[in-house]
Short mmCIF file of C-alpha atoms in Angstrom, two decimals:
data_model
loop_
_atom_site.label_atom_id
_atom_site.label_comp_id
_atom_site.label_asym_id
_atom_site.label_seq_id
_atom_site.Cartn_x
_atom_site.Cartn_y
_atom_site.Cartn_z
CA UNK O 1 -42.52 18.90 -37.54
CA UNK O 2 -39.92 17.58 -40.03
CA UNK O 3 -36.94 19.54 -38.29
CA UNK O 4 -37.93 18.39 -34.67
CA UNK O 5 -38.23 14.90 -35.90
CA UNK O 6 -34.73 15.25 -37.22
CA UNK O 7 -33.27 16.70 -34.09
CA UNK O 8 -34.59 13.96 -32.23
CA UNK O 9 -32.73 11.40 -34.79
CA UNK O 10 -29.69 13.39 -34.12
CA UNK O 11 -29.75 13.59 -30.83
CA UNK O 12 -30.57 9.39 -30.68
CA UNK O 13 -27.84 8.91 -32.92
CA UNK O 14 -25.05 10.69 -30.85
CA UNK O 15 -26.63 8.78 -27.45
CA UNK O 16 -26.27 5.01 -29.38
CA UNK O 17 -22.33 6.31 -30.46
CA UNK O 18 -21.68 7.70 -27.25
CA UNK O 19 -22.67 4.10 -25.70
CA UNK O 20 -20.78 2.43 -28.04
CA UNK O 21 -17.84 4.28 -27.13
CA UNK O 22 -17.77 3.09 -23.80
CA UNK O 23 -16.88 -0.49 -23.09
CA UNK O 24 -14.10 -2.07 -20.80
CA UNK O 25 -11.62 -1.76 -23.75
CA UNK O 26 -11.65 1.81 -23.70
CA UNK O 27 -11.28 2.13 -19.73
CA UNK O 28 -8.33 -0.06 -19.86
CA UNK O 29 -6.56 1.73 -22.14
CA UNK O 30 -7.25 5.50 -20.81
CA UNK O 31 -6.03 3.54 -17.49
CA UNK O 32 -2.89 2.42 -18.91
CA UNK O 33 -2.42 6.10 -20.37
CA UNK O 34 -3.38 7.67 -17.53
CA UNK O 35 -0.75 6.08 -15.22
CA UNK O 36 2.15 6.48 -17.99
CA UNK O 37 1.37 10.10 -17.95
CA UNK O 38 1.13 9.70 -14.14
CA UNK O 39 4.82 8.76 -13.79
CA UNK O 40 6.05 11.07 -16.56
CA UNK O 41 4.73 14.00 -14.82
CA UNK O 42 5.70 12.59 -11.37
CA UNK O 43 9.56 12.46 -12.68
CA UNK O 44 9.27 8.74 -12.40
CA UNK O 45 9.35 7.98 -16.27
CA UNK O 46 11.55 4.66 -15.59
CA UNK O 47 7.87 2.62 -13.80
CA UNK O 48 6.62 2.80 -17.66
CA UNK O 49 9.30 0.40 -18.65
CA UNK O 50 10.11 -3.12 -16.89
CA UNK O 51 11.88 -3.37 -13.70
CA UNK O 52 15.15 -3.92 -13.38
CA UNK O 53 16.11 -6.96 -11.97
CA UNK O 54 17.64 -6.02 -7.95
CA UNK O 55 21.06 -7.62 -6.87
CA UNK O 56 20.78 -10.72 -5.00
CA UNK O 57 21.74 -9.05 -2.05
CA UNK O 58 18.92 -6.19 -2.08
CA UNK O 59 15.11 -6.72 -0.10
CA UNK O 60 12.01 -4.86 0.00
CA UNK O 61 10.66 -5.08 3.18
CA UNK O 62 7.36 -6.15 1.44
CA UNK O 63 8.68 -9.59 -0.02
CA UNK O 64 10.30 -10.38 3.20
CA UNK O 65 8.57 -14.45 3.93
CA UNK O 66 6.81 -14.72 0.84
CA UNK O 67 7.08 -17.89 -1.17
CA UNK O 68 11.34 -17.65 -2.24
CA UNK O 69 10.33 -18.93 -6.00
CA UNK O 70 7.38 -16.32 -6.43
CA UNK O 71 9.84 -13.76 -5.14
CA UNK O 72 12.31 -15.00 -7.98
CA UNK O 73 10.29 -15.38 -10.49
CA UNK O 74 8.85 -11.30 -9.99
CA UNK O 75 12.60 -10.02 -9.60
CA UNK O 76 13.62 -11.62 -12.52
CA UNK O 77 10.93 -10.31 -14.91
CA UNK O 78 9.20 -13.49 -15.25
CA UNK O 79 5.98 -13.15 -17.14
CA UNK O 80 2.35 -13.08 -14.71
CA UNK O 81 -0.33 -15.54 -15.46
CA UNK O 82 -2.87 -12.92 -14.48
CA UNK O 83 -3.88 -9.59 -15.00
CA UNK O 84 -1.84 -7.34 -11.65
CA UNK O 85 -4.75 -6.82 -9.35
CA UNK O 86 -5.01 -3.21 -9.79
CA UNK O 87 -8.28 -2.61 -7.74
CA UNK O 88 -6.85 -3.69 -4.73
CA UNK O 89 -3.81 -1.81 -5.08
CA UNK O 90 -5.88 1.10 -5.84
CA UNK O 91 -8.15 0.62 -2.62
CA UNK O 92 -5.06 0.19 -0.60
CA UNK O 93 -3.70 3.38 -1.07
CA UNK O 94 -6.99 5.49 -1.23
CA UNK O 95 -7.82 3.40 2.18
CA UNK O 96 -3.97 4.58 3.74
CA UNK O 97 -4.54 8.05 2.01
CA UNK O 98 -7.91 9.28 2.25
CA UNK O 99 -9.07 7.54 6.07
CA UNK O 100 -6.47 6.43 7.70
CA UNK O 101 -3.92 9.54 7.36
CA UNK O 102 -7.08 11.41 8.60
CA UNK O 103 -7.73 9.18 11.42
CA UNK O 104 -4.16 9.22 12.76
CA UNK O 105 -3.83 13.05 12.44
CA UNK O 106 -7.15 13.74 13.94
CA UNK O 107 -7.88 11.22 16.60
CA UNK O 108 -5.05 9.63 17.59
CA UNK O 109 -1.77 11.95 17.99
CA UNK O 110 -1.49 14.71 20.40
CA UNK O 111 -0.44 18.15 20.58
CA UNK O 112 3.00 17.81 19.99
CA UNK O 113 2.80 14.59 17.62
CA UNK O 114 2.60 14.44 13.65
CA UNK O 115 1.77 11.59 11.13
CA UNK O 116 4.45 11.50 8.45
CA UNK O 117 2.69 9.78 4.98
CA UNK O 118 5.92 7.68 5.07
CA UNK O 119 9.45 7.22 5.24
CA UNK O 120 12.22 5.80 3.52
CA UNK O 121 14.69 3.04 5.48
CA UNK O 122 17.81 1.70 3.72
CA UNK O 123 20.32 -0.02 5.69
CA UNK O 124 22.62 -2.65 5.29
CA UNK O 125 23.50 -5.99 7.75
CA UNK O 126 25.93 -8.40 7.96
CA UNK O 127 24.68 -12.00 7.81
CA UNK O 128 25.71 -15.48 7.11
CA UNK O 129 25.36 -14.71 3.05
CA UNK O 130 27.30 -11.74 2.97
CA UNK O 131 26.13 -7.95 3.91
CA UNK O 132 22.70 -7.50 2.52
CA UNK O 133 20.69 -4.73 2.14
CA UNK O 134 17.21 -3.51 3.03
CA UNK O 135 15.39 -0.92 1.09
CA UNK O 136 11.68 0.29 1.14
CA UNK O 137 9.22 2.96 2.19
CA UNK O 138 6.94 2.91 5.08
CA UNK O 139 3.21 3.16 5.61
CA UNK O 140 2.47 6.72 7.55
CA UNK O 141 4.60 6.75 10.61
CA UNK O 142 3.81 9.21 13.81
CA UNK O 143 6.67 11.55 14.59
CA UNK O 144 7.50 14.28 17.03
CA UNK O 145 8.46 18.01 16.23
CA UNK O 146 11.77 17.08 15.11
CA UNK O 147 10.14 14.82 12.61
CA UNK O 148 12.00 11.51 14.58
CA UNK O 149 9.78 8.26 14.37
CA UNK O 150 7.57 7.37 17.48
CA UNK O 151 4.97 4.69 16.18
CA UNK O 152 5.62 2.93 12.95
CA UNK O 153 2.07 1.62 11.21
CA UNK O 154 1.54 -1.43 8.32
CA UNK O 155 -1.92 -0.74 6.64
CA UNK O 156 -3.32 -4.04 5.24
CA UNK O 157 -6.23 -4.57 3.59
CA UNK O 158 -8.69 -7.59 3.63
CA UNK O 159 -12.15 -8.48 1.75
CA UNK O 160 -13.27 -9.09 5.33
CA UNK O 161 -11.73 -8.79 8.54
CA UNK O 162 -14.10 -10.79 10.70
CA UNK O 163 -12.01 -13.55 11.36
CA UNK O 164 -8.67 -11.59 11.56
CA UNK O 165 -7.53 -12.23 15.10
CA UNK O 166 -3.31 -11.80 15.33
CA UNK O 167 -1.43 -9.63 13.05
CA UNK O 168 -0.05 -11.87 9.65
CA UNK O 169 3.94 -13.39 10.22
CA UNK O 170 4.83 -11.52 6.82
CA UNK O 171 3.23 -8.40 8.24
CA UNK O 172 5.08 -8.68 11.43
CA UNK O 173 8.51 -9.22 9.39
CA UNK O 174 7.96 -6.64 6.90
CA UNK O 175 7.53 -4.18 10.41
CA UNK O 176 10.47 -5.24 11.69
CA UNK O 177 12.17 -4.42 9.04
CA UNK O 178 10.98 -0.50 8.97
CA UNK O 179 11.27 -0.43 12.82
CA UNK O 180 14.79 -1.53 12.21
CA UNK O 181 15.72 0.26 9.88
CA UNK O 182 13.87 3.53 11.34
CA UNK O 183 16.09 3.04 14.62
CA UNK O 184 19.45 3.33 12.33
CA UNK O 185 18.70 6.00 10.28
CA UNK O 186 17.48 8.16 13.35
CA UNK O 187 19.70 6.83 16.03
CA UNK O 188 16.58 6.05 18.07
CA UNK O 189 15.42 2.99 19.40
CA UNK O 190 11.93 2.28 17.31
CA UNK O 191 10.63 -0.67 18.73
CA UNK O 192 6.42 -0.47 18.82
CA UNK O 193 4.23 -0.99 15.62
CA UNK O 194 0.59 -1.47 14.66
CA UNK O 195 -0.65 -3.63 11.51
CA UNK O 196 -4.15 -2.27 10.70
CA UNK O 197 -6.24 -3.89 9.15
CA UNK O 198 -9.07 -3.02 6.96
CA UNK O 199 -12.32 -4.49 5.26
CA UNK O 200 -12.47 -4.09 1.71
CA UNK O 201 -16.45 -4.59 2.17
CA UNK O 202 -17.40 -2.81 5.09
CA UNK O 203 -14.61 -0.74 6.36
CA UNK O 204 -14.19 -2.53 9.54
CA UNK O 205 -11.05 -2.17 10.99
CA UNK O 206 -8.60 -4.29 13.52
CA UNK O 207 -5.29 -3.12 14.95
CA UNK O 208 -2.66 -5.10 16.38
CA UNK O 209 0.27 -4.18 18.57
CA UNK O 210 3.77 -5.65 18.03
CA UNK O 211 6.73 -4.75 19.55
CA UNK O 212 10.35 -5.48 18.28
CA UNK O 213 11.28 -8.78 19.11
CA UNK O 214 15.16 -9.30 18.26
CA UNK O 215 15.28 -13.35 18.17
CA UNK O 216 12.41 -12.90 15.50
CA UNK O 217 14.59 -10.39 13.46
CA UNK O 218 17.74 -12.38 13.72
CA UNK O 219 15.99 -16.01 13.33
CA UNK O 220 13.10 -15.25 10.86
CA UNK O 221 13.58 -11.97 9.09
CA UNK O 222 17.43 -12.19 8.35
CA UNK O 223 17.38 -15.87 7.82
CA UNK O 224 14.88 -15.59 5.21
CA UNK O 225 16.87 -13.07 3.84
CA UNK O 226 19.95 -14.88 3.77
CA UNK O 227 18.80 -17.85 2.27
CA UNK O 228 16.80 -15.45 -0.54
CA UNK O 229 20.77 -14.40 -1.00
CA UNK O 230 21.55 -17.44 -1.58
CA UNK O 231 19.80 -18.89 -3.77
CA UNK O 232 19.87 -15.99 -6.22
CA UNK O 233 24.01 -15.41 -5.70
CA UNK O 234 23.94 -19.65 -6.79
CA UNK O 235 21.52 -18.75 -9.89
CA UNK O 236 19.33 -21.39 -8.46
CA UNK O 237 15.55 -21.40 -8.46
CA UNK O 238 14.57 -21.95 -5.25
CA UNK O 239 11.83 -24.66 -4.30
CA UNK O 240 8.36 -24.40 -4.13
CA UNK O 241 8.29 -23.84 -0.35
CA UNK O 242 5.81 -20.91 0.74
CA UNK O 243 5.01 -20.69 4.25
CA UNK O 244 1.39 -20.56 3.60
CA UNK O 245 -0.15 -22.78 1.49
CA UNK O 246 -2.99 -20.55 0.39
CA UNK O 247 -0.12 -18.24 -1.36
CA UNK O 248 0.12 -20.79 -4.45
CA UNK O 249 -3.77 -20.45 -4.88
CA UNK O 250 -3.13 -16.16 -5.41
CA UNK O 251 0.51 -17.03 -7.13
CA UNK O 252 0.90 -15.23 -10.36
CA UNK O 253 3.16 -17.88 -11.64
CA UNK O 254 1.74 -21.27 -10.50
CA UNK O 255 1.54 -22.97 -13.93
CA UNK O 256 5.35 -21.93 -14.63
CA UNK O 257 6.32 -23.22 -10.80
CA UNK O 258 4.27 -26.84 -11.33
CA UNK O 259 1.29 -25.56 -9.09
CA UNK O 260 -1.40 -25.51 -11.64
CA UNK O 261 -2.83 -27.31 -14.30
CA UNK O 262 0.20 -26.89 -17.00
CA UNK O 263 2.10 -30.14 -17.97
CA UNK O 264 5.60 -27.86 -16.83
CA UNK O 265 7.44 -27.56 -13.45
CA UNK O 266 10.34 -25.70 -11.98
CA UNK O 267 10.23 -23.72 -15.06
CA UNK O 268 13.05 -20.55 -14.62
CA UNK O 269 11.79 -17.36 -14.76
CA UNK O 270 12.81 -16.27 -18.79
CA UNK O 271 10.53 -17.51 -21.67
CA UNK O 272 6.50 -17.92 -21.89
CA UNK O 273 4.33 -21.38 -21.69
CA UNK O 274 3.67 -22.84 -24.85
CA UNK O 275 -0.07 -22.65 -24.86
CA UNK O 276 -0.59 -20.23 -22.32
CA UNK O 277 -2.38 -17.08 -22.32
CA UNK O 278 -0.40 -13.93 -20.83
CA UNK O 279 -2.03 -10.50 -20.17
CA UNK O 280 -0.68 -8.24 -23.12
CA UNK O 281 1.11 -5.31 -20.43
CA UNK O 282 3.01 -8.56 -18.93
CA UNK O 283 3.74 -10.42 -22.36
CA UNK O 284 5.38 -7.33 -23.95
CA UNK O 285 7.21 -6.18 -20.38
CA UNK O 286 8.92 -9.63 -20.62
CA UNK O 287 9.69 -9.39 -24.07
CA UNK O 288 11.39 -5.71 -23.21
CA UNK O 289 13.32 -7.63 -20.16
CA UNK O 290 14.66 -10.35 -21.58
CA UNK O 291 16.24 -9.41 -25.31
CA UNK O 292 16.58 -13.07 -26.59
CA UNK O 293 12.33 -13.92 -25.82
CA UNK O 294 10.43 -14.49 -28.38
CA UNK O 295 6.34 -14.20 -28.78
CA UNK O 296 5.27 -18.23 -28.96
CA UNK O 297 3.20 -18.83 -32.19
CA UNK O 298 -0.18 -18.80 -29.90
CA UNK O 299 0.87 -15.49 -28.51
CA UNK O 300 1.57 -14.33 -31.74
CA UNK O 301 -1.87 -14.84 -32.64
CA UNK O 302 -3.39 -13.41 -30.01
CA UNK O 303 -1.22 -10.19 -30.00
CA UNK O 304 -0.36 -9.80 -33.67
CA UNK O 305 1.01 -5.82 -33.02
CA UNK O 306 4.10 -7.35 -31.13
CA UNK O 307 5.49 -10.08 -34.16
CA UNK O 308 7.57 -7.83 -36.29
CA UNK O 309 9.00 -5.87 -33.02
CA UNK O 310 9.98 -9.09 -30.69
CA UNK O 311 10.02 -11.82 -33.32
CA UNK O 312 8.14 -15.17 -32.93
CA UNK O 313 9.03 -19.10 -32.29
CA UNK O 314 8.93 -21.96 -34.55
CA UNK O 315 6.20 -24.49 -34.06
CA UNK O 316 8.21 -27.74 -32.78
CA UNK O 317 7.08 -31.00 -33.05
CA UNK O 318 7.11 -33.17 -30.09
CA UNK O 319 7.63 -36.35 -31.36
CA UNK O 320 9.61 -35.90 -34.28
CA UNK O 321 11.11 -32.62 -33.11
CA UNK O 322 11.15 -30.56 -36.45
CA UNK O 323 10.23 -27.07 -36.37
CA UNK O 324 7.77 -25.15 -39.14
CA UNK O 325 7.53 -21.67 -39.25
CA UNK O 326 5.04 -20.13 -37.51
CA UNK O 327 3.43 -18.44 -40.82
CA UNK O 328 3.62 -21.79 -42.95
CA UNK O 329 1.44 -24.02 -40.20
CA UNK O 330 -2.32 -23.11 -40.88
CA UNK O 331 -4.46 -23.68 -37.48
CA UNK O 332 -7.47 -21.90 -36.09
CA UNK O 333 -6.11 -20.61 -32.66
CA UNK O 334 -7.87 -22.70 -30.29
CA UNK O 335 -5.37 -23.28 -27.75
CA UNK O 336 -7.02 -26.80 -27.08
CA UNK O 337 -6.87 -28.37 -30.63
CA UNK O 338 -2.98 -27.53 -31.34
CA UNK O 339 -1.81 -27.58 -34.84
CA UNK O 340 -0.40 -30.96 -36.33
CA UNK O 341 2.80 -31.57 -37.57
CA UNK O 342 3.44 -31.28 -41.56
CA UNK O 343 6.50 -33.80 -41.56
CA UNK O 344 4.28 -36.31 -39.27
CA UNK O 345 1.21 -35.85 -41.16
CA UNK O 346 2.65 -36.73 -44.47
CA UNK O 347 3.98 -39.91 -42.87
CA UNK O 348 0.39 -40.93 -41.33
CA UNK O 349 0.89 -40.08 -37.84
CA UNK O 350 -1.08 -37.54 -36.33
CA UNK O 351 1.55 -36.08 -34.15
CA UNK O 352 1.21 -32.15 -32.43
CA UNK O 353 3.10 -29.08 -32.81
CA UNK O 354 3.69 -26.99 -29.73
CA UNK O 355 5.07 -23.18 -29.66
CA UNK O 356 9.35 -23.86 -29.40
CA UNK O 357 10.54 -21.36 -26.12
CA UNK O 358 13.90 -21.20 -24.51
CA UNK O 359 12.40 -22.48 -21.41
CA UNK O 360 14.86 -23.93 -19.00
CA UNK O 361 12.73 -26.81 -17.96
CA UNK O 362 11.08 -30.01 -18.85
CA UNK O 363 8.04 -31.53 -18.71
CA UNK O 364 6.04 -33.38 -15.75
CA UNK O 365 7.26 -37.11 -16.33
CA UNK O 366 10.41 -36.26 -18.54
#
């Protein structure tokens, strides 16, 4: 009786550590392993370090009408606000690889027709700004026996697709762009497409059918491109302009741009918020962009592991502008009760310290 009574224990024991083992903790991190093994094996060891930052006069296809200071700010390393939506990412390609490959290839191409997972374009054109160029990789595209392109297809996905009812002007650019660049590469005139949409929730699906329209191309796609130029030739930040205005509610840099509920604006892309909370994969991919960033004291705090690799700010006053090192100022990290200032302190005024930064910006009524 003894021994089965001490089995059992056992065997209760190992079930309460086994549950302890598992939390969202542990996922993330076997994710973030899991996809730095990923590229290793894949020969693509250079996605586990930060981006390097594309010449002014290189576009994705993808960016093409997005918001010019979002596009900036994510070619020039600037840190995200927010965790990368990873989940959609993830249901966007299982959605193009697991039903709609399948779909094409068995229901929709004849005989003598293929579906090609995708293909690269990369092409350069003359414009106002200078020759630019255009590189990116297609969504599957349906091909004859040679392998030439016949149908070019954007796959989109939506949390719903109910009230979807024309294909998206970014979708329609970013198309253009692959059926242009399609018709160069294969000396072949590429001019139909279909953006398909699909539901997130249900798995409903809409499909819209665009042809190439060469006034949009010259007047909308290349324009934006040449102003994108530009702007990034000049070193200027560009305004906060999107076409949509529901793109600075999903912007990954809204408190940097002005668009949130920071006390900064037009804030260029190099340095972190004092104050601000960063995801730890996008605090220490900045730091590994941009040699001369430091950790602010508050990220310091929060991500401890980085300080003796990447350094950390002073504490600066704001009104009497001295800075304390950020080991000698005692405070108990909550982001809304900032430290006080020594220097101020001794002389009765109750002024507050802020992380120092290299920011290249001001703040709102400065």
């Amino acid at each position: 009786m003894g021994e089965t009574d001490s089995g059992t224990n056992r065997a209760g024991a190992s079930k309460i550590n086994l549950a302890d083992e598992i939390s969202g903790k542990q996922f993330q991190d076997w994710y973030q392993e899991r996809e730095f093994r990923k590229n290793i094996e894949n020969g693509k060891p250079y996605f586990n370090g930060p981006p390097s930052v594309p010449s002014p006069r290189k576009h994705s296809p993808s960016q093409i009408l997005q918001c010019h200071r979002k596009i900036t700010y994510r070619q020039c390393n600037a840190p995200a606000e927010k965790p990368n939506p990873a989940g959609m990412f993830w249901f966007g390609s299982q959605f193009e690889k697991d039903l709609v490959l399948d779909f094409l290839k068995e229901s929709i191409v004849d005989d003598h027709e293929y579906v090609s997972n995708s293909l690269w374009v990369d092409f350069t054109v003359q414009t106002d700004a200078g020759k630019i160029q255009i590189k990116g990789e297609t969504d599957p595209v349906i091909v004859d026996s040679d392998g030439k392109p016949l149908l070019l297809t954007e796959i989109k996905t939506k949390q719903s697709v109910d009230n979807v009812h024309s294909s998206n002007k970014h979708h329609r650019a970013q198309a253009h762009a692959y059926m242009k660049g399609l018709s160069e590469k294969h000396d072949r005139k590429v001019t139909e497409a279909v953006v398909l949409y699909g539901s997130r929730k249900t798995l409903d699906v809409k499909a819209f059918h665009i042809e190439f329209d060469p006034w949009f191309w010259r007047n909308t796609v290349l324009s934006w491109a040449e102003t994108h130029t530009s702007y990034r030739l000049d070193e200027e930040l560009p305004p906060a302009n999107p076409e949509y205005g529901w793109e600075c509610s999903f912007c990954s840099f809204r408190e940097r741009c002005g668009r949130g509920s920071a006390s900064y604006e037009n804030v260029g892309p190099v340095g972190f918020l004092p104050f601000h909370e960063y995801p730890r994969g996008e605090v220490r991919r900045h730091l590994e962009s941009h040699e001369n960033v430091k950790l602010t004291p508050t990220l310091s705090e929060r991500y401890p592991e980085l300080t003796d690799r990447f350094g950390v700010h002073d504490w600066r006053c704001e009104r009497c502008d001295a800075t304390h090192s950020h080991e000698s100022v005692e405070w108990n990290g909550n982001l809304s009760e900032p430290p006080l200032c020594p220097s101020c302190c001794d002389h009765g005024v109750p002024a507050t310290l802020r992380g120092d930064s290299i920011l290249s910006s001001r703040k709102r009524g400065e």
